[in-house]
Coordinates of C-alpha atoms and ligand atoms in Angstrom, one line a residue:
M236 CA -21.8 -4.6 -8.9
P237 CA -20.7 -7.8 -10.9
I238 CA -19.7 -6.5 -14.2
G239 CA -20.7 -9.5 -16.3
T240 CA -17.3 -11.1 -16.8
I241 CA -18.8 -14.5 -17.4
Q242 CA -22.5 -14.9 -18.5
W243 CA -24.6 -17.9 -19.0
R244 CA -27.8 -16.8 -20.9
D245 CA -30.3 -19.1 -22.6
A246 CA -27.9 -22.0 -22.2
R247 CA -25.1 -20.2 -24.1
L248 CA -21.7 -18.9 -22.8
Y249 CA -20.6 -15.4 -23.0
I250 CA -17.6 -13.6 -21.7
L251 CA -16.5 -9.9 -21.6
D252 CA -13.5 -9.8 -24.0
Q253 CA -10.8 -8.4 -21.6
T254 CA -8.3 -8.0 -24.4
L255 CA -10.4 -5.0 -25.7
L256 CA -10.5 -3.3 -22.4
P257 CA -10.6 -0.3 -21.6
L258 CA -11.2 0.9 -25.1
E259 CA -14.1 -1.4 -25.9
R260 CA -16.7 -3.3 -23.9
R261 CA -17.5 -6.2 -26.0
V262 CA -19.3 -9.4 -25.0
I263 CA -18.7 -12.4 -27.1
P264 CA -20.1 -16.2 -27.2
L265 CA -18.1 -19.1 -26.7
D266 CA -19.8 -22.1 -28.5
T267 CA -17.2 -24.8 -28.6
A268 CA -14.5 -26.2 -26.5
D269 CA -12.1 -24.6 -29.1
D270 CA -13.6 -21.2 -28.4
V271 CA -13.3 -21.6 -24.6
F272 CA -9.6 -22.9 -24.9
E273 CA -8.8 -20.0 -27.3
A274 CA -10.5 -17.4 -24.8
I275 CA -8.5 -18.7 -21.9
Q276 CA -5.1 -18.9 -23.6
S277 CA -5.3 -15.5 -25.3
L278 CA -6.7 -13.9 -21.8
R279 CA -9.9 -12.9 -23.2
V280 CA -10.9 -14.2 -20.0
R281 CA -8.4 -14.3 -17.3
G282 CA -7.8 -14.4 -13.5
A283 CA -7.6 -17.6 -11.7
P284 CA -11.3 -17.9 -10.4
A285 CA -12.7 -16.6 -13.9
I286 CA -10.8 -19.2 -15.6
G287 CA -12.1 -22.0 -13.4
V288 CA -15.6 -20.7 -14.0
T289 CA -15.2 -20.4 -17.7
A290 CA -13.8 -23.9 -17.9
A291 CA -16.6 -25.4 -16.0
Y292 CA -19.1 -24.0 -18.5
G293 CA -16.5 -25.0 -21.2
V294 CA -17.2 -28.7 -20.3
V295 CA -20.9 -28.2 -20.9
V296 CA -20.3 -26.3 -24.1
G297 CA -17.9 -28.8 -25.5
L298 CA -20.1 -31.7 -24.6
R299 CA -23.0 -30.0 -26.4
A300 CA -21.0 -29.3 -29.4
A301 CA -19.7 -32.7 -29.6
Q302 CA -23.2 -34.4 -29.9
P303 CA -22.5 -37.7 -28.1
K304 CA -24.8 -40.5 -29.1
D305 CA -25.3 -41.9 -25.6
T306 CA -24.3 -41.2 -22.0
A307 CA -21.2 -43.6 -22.2
D308 CA -20.0 -41.6 -25.2
A309 CA -20.8 -38.3 -23.2
L310 CA -18.7 -39.3 -20.3
V311 CA -15.6 -39.9 -22.5
V312 CA -16.3 -36.5 -24.1
V313 CA -16.5 -34.9 -20.8
D314 CA -12.9 -36.4 -19.8
N315 CA -11.4 -35.4 -23.0
T316 CA -12.7 -31.9 -22.9
A317 CA -11.4 -31.6 -19.3
I318 CA -8.0 -32.8 -20.5
Y319 CA -8.1 -30.5 -23.5
L320 CA -9.1 -27.3 -21.6
G321 CA -6.7 -28.1 -18.8
A322 CA -3.8 -27.6 -21.4
S323 CA -4.9 -23.9 -22.0
R324 CA -2.9 -22.3 -19.1
P325 CA -0.8 -24.2 -16.6
T326 CA -0.3 -22.1 -13.4
A327 CA -3.8 -21.2 -12.0
V328 CA -5.0 -24.2 -10.0
N329 CA -8.6 -23.1 -10.2
L330 CA -8.7 -24.2 -13.8
F331 CA -7.9 -27.8 -12.8
W332 CA -10.1 -27.7 -9.7
A333 CA -13.2 -26.7 -11.6
L334 CA -12.3 -29.2 -14.3
A335 CA -12.0 -32.0 -11.8
R336 CA -15.2 -31.0 -10.1
M337 CA -17.1 -31.3 -13.2
Q338 CA -15.5 -34.7 -14.1
R339 CA -16.6 -35.9 -10.5
V340 CA -20.0 -34.9 -10.9
A341 CA -20.3 -36.4 -14.3
H342 CA -18.9 -39.8 -13.0
R343 CA -21.3 -40.0 -10.1
L344 CA -23.8 -40.9 -12.9
D345 CA -23.2 -43.9 -14.9
A346 CA -23.8 -45.1 -18.5
T347 CA -27.6 -45.9 -17.8
T348 CA -28.3 -42.3 -16.9
P349 CA -30.4 -40.7 -19.6
L350 CA -28.3 -38.3 -21.6
P351 CA -30.4 -35.2 -21.0
I352 CA -30.0 -35.9 -17.1
L353 CA -26.3 -35.9 -17.5
M354 CA -26.2 -32.5 -19.6
E355 CA -28.7 -30.9 -17.0
T356 CA -26.5 -32.1 -14.1
L357 CA -23.3 -30.5 -15.6
E358 CA -25.0 -27.4 -16.6
A359 CA -26.3 -27.2 -12.9
E360 CA -22.9 -27.9 -11.5
A361 CA -21.2 -25.0 -13.7
K362 CA -23.9 -22.5 -12.4
T363 CA -23.1 -23.5 -8.9
I364 CA -19.4 -23.1 -9.4
H365 CA -20.2 -19.7 -11.0
A366 CA -22.6 -18.6 -8.0
E367 CA -20.2 -20.0 -5.4
D368 CA -17.3 -17.8 -6.7
L369 CA -19.4 -14.7 -6.3
E370 CA -20.2 -15.6 -2.9
L371 CA -16.6 -16.5 -1.9
C372 CA -15.5 -13.2 -3.4
R373 CA -18.0 -11.2 -1.5
A374 CA -16.8 -12.8 1.8
I375 CA -13.3 -12.2 1.1
G376 CA -14.1 -8.5 0.7
E377 CA -16.0 -8.5 3.8
H378 CA -13.0 -10.1 5.8
G379 CA -10.3 -8.0 4.1
A380 CA -11.9 -4.5 4.4
G381 CA -10.9 -3.9 7.9
L382 CA -7.3 -4.1 7.0
I383 CA -7.3 -1.0 4.9
P384 CA -6.6 1.9 7.4
E385 CA -8.4 5.2 6.8
G386 CA -6.3 7.4 4.6
A387 CA -4.1 4.6 3.3
G388 CA -2.2 4.2 0.1
V389 CA -2.9 0.6 -1.1
L390 CA -0.6 -0.9 -3.7
T391 CA -1.9 -3.7 -5.9
H392 CA -0.6 -5.7 -8.9
C393 CA -2.2 -7.1 -11.8
N394 CA -6.0 -7.4 -11.8
A395 CA -7.5 -9.3 -8.9
G396 CA -11.0 -7.7 -9.3
G397 CA -14.5 -8.5 -10.9
L398 CA -12.9 -9.1 -14.2
A399 CA -10.7 -11.9 -12.7
T400 CA -13.6 -13.7 -11.0
S401 CA -17.4 -14.1 -11.2
G402 CA -17.8 -10.5 -9.8
Y403 CA -16.2 -8.4 -7.0
G404 CA -12.8 -10.0 -7.2
T405 CA -10.5 -10.8 -4.4
A406 CA -7.8 -8.4 -3.7
L407 CA -10.1 -5.6 -5.0
A408 CA -13.4 -7.1 -3.2
M409 CA -12.0 -5.6 0.1
M410 CA -11.4 -2.3 -1.5
F411 CA -15.1 -2.2 -2.9
W412 CA -16.4 -3.1 0.6
A413 CA -14.3 -0.4 2.4
H414 CA -15.2 2.2 -0.2
E415 CA -19.0 1.3 0.4
Q416 CA -18.4 1.8 4.1
G417 CA -17.2 5.3 3.3
R418 CA -13.5 4.7 4.1
K419 CA -11.2 7.0 2.2
F420 CA -8.0 5.6 0.7
Q421 CA -5.9 5.8 -2.5
V422 CA -5.0 2.7 -4.6
Y423 CA -1.9 2.6 -6.7
A424 CA -2.2 0.0 -9.5
D425 CA 1.0 -1.3 -11.0
E426 CA 0.5 -1.1 -14.7
T427 CA 1.7 -4.8 -14.8
R428 CA 4.0 -5.4 -17.7
P429 CA 3.9 -7.0 -20.4
L430 CA 0.1 -7.2 -20.8
L431 CA -1.0 -4.2 -18.4
Q432 CA -3.6 -5.9 -16.4
G433 CA -3.3 -3.2 -13.8
A434 CA -3.5 -0.2 -16.1
R435 CA -6.2 -1.5 -18.5
L436 CA -8.4 -3.5 -16.1
T437 CA -7.7 -2.6 -12.4
A438 CA -7.9 1.1 -13.2
W439 CA -11.0 0.6 -15.3
E440 CA -12.7 -1.3 -12.4
L441 CA -11.8 1.1 -9.8
Q442 CA -12.6 4.3 -11.6
A443 CA -16.0 3.0 -12.4
V444 CA -16.9 2.9 -8.8
G445 CA -15.2 6.2 -7.8
I446 CA -12.2 4.6 -5.8
P447 CA -9.2 6.9 -6.3
V448 CA -6.7 5.2 -8.5
T449 CA -3.4 6.2 -9.7
V450 CA -1.5 4.0 -12.1
I451 CA 2.2 3.5 -11.9
C452 CA 4.9 1.9 -13.9
D453 CA 5.9 -1.5 -12.1
N454 CA 9.5 -0.1 -11.5
M455 CA 8.2 2.8 -9.5
A456 CA 6.9 0.9 -6.5
A457 CA 9.9 1.1 -4.4
H458 CA 10.2 4.9 -4.8
L459 CA 6.4 5.3 -3.6
M460 CA 7.2 3.1 -0.5
R461 CA 10.3 5.1 0.2
Q462 CA 8.2 8.2 0.1
G463 CA 5.8 6.8 2.6
R464 CA 2.8 6.7 0.2
V465 CA 2.1 3.0 0.7
Q466 CA 0.7 1.5 3.8
L467 CA -0.6 -1.8 2.5
V468 CA 0.1 -4.1 -0.4
V469 CA -2.6 -6.5 -1.5
V470 CA -2.7 -9.0 -4.4
G471 CA -4.5 -12.0 -5.7
A472 CA -3.1 -15.5 -6.3
D473 CA -3.0 -18.1 -9.0
R474 CA -2.0 -21.0 -6.8
I475 CA -1.1 -21.3 -3.2
T476 CA 0.7 -24.3 -2.0
A477 CA 0.3 -26.4 1.1
N478 CA 3.1 -24.3 3.0
G479 CA 1.7 -20.9 2.0
D480 CA 3.9 -20.2 -1.0
V481 CA 1.9 -17.8 -3.5
A482 CA 2.2 -18.0 -7.2
N483 CA 0.8 -14.7 -8.8
K484 CA 1.3 -12.4 -11.6
I485 CA 5.1 -11.9 -12.5
G486 CA 6.2 -8.8 -10.3
T487 CA 4.4 -10.0 -7.2
Y488 CA 7.6 -11.4 -5.6
G489 CA 9.5 -8.4 -6.1
L490 CA 6.7 -6.4 -4.5
A491 CA 6.8 -8.6 -1.3
V492 CA 10.5 -8.0 -1.1
L493 CA 10.1 -4.3 -1.3
A494 CA 7.1 -4.4 1.2
Q495 CA 9.3 -6.3 3.8
A496 CA 12.2 -3.9 3.2
H497 CA 9.9 -1.0 4.0
D498 CA 8.1 -2.7 6.8
I499 CA 4.7 -2.5 5.0
P500 CA 2.3 -5.4 5.3
F501 CA 1.9 -7.8 2.3
Y502 CA -1.5 -9.5 2.1
V503 CA -2.9 -12.0 -0.5
A504 CA -6.5 -12.5 -1.1
A505 CA -7.8 -15.8 -2.5
P506 CA -10.7 -18.3 -2.2
Y507 CA -10.3 -21.9 -1.2
S508 CA -10.3 -22.9 -4.9
T509 CA -6.9 -21.3 -5.3
F510 CA -5.2 -23.4 -2.7
D511 CA -3.3 -26.5 -4.1
P512 CA -2.6 -28.8 -1.0
A513 CA -1.1 -31.3 -3.3
L514 CA 2.0 -29.3 -3.9
C515 CA 4.3 -28.9 -0.8
S516 CA 6.0 -25.7 -2.0
G517 CA 6.1 -23.1 -4.7
D518 CA 9.0 -24.9 -6.0
D519 CA 6.6 -27.4 -7.6
I520 CA 4.3 -24.9 -9.4
I521 CA 4.5 -24.8 -13.2
I522 CA 5.1 -21.3 -14.2
E523 CA 3.5 -20.4 -17.6
E524 CA 5.9 -19.1 -20.1
R525 CA 4.2 -16.9 -22.8
A526 CA 5.1 -15.7 -26.2
A527 CA 8.1 -13.5 -26.7
T528 CA 5.8 -11.1 -28.9
E529 CA 4.0 -9.9 -25.8
I530 CA 7.3 -8.2 -25.0
T531 CA 8.9 -7.5 -28.2
E532 CA 5.7 -6.0 -30.0
G533 CA 3.1 -5.7 -27.2
F534 CA -0.1 -3.9 -28.4
G535 CA 1.3 -3.8 -31.9
I536 CA 4.4 -1.7 -31.5
R537 CA 7.9 -3.2 -31.7
T538 CA 10.0 -2.2 -28.7
V539 CA 12.8 -4.7 -28.9
P540 CA 15.4 -5.1 -31.9
E541 CA 14.6 -8.1 -34.3
G542 CA 16.5 -11.2 -33.1
V543 CA 17.2 -10.2 -29.4
S544 CA 16.1 -13.1 -27.2
V545 CA 13.3 -12.6 -24.7
Y546 CA 12.1 -14.6 -21.5
N547 CA 8.5 -14.0 -20.6
P548 CA 7.5 -16.0 -17.4
A549 CA 3.8 -14.9 -16.5
F550 CA 4.1 -15.6 -12.9
D551 CA 6.4 -15.9 -9.9
V552 CA 6.4 -17.5 -6.5
T553 CA 6.4 -15.3 -3.3
P554 CA 7.7 -17.4 -0.4
A555 CA 5.2 -17.7 2.5
E556 CA 7.7 -15.9 4.9
L557 CA 7.0 -12.7 3.0
V558 CA 3.1 -13.0 3.3
S559 CA 1.6 -11.1 6.3
G560 CA -1.7 -12.9 6.0
I561 CA -4.0 -14.6 3.4
I562 CA -7.5 -13.4 3.2
T563 CA -10.0 -16.0 2.5
E564 CA -13.8 -16.3 2.6
R565 CA -13.4 -17.9 6.0
G566 CA -11.3 -15.1 7.4
L567 CA -7.5 -14.1 7.5
L568 CA -5.0 -17.0 7.6
R569 CA -1.7 -16.2 9.5
A570 CA 1.6 -18.1 9.6
P571 CA 2.3 -20.8 10.1
Y572 CA 0.4 -21.4 6.9
G573 CA 0.6 -25.2 6.7
P574 CA -1.9 -25.9 9.5
A575 CA -4.0 -22.8 8.8
I576 CA -4.5 -24.0 5.1
A577 CA -5.1 -27.5 6.3
A578 CA -7.9 -26.4 8.5
L579 CA -9.4 -24.1 5.9
L580 CA -9.6 -26.9 3.5
A581 CA -10.8 -29.3 6.0
A582 CA -13.7 -27.0 7.0
T583 CA -14.7 -26.5 3.4
A584 CA -14.7 -30.1 2.7
T585 CA -16.8 -31.0 5.7
E586 CA -19.3 -28.3 4.8
T587 CA -19.5 -29.5 1.1
Q588 CA -20.1 -33.0 2.1
A589 CA -22.8 -32.0 4.7
Ligands
LIG729 O1 -2.2 -13.9 -16.6 P1 -3.5 -13.4 -15.9 O2 -4.0 -12.1 -16.1 O3 -4.6 -14.3 -15.8 O4 -3.0 -13.3 -14.2 C1 -4.0 -13.0 -13.2 C2 -3.3 -12.9 -11.9 O5 -2.1 -13.0 -11.7 C3 -4.2 -12.5 -10.8 O6 -3.6 -11.7 -9.8 C4 -4.8 -13.9 -10.1 O7 -5.3 -14.6 -11.1 C5 -5.7 -13.6 -9.1 S1 -7.3 -13.1 -9.7 C6 -8.5 -13.0 -8.5

């Protein structure tokens, strides 16, 4: 069941603060664009689809807090809020996709539209993006479940579960689905340095529904593969370019290389909102670099000597040729990914316009 990652209640935005998990389950309100920006940047809400949904609501929250005097003023606020929230994190394309969608909907109305209508229209669009994401994840789970063999060891990285989306997740959705069907399998969750999304969040989600999960340190994956314990690797994505290159949490590329060396299938699960047809290849993706303190004193304990330099890219790019398939809400995409991705996005566009 969805775990309330993002909630819109009585016209107010709430998120489950993921920085506190697994120790504390605290829901916090986000009442201003600054609140939303801070929550995304600090990973209180995280995961590509969840960032997109939160930002969509963030436009509504920002607009209300700005108290525009009329619709013309409000349309300027919408654009400025979108630019502002778009600066919170650079890699997950869902953020920019959701913000652009909110701007498009706003600008379909003009300055003569009564202000309450604009507000209602934007709130309705954010709710639609939220509900759609839940459905996309459910469909991804349904399409992907069959890829998990009975008795398999499934390795995943970071958290691509309900916490990273409106609910169900992408990579984890297929596990939830297979589990509901009674299939037995074992998940290995990479702890995912430096912020431990695998250990803190993926393990929490899987344990809650009774899927056997074992946390390993990131540097143990090769050993497990060599031992024959892993039959499948499945991860989420933050941005997939037109040729099928995949940006995801740092460490994903290494897993893909290891999977190929051990002849293990490597799948990526993502909704259409994670594809970026405007970028030809992964070389064009901006990789977020985060604070050195996440490595030098993660979770409050200094583990690196003062003064030592640190490099902290939050994502890496897995080339399309290492990807066995991409699980989407419309089914499994196989190489060559260029035409498969173009067809997916064309079918989505046709349906949306219909
Ligand atoms: O930095 P994070 O925690 O936002 O990174 C999240 C990931 O890399 C996820 O794997 C990705 O967003 C897919 S979520 C369905």
